[in-house]
Coordinates of C-alpha atoms in Angstrom, one line a residue:
M2 CA 141.5 83.8 89.0
P3 CA 144.2 86.1 87.4
G4 CA 146.1 84.5 84.6
G5 CA 147.3 84.9 81.0
H6 CA 147.3 83.2 77.7
L7 CA 149.6 82.9 74.7
K8 CA 148.4 81.9 71.2
A9 CA 150.7 81.0 68.3
A10 CA 149.4 79.9 64.9
L11 CA 150.2 79.5 61.3
T12 CA 147.6 80.4 58.6
F13 CA 147.7 79.0 55.1
E14 CA 145.3 80.5 52.6
F15 CA 144.4 78.9 49.3
G16 CA 142.1 80.2 46.6
N17 CA 141.8 80.2 42.8
A18 CA 140.0 83.6 42.6
K19 CA 140.2 86.9 44.5
S20 CA 136.6 86.5 45.6
S21 CA 137.0 83.1 47.4
V22 CA 138.8 82.3 50.6
V23 CA 139.9 78.8 51.5
G24 CA 142.4 78.1 54.3
I25 CA 143.6 76.3 57.3
E26 CA 145.0 77.6 60.6
V27 CA 147.1 75.4 62.9
G28 CA 148.4 76.5 66.3
V29 CA 148.8 76.1 70.0
L30 CA 147.2 78.0 72.9
M31 CA 148.6 78.0 76.5
E32 CA 146.8 79.3 79.5
V33 CA 148.6 79.9 82.9
F34 CA 146.9 80.9 86.1
A35 CA 148.3 82.4 89.4
K36 CA 147.3 79.2 91.3
E37 CA 145.7 75.8 90.6
I38 CA 142.2 75.9 89.2
E39 CA 139.8 73.3 90.7
L40 CA 137.8 72.0 87.8
M41 CA 136.8 68.6 89.4
P42 CA 137.2 67.9 93.2
N43 CA 138.6 64.4 92.9
A44 CA 140.8 64.9 89.9
E45 CA 144.3 66.2 89.4
N46 CA 144.0 69.9 88.7
S47 CA 146.6 72.3 87.3
A48 CA 147.4 76.0 86.8
F49 CA 148.7 75.3 83.2
Y50 CA 146.4 74.3 80.3
P51 CA 148.0 73.6 76.9
N52 CA 145.8 73.2 73.8
A53 CA 146.3 72.5 70.1
F54 CA 143.9 73.5 67.4
I55 CA 143.2 73.2 63.7
T56 CA 140.7 75.6 62.0
F57 CA 139.4 75.1 58.4
Y58 CA 137.6 77.9 56.7
Y59 CA 135.9 78.5 53.4
G60 CA 134.0 81.6 52.2
S61 CA 133.9 84.6 49.9
Q62 CA 135.1 88.1 50.0
R63 CA 133.2 91.2 49.0

C-alpha cells in the first residue's frame, strides 16, 4: 500500500572523552497510508499510525 512517513527526533550526546559516545535520542514517527490497512479483521484499523521512541546508545569512536 503506498504511503509515507515522517520522523522527527532530538539527539543529546554526552561523553567525557573524544573516544567514547554516550547519548539519548527522543522522537516521534508518523506513518500515513493511502487507505486503511487491515492488520486484524475484527479490530478497528487505521491509515495513520503514530509512534514515540527513546533510544539509548553507548559506544566508542575510532
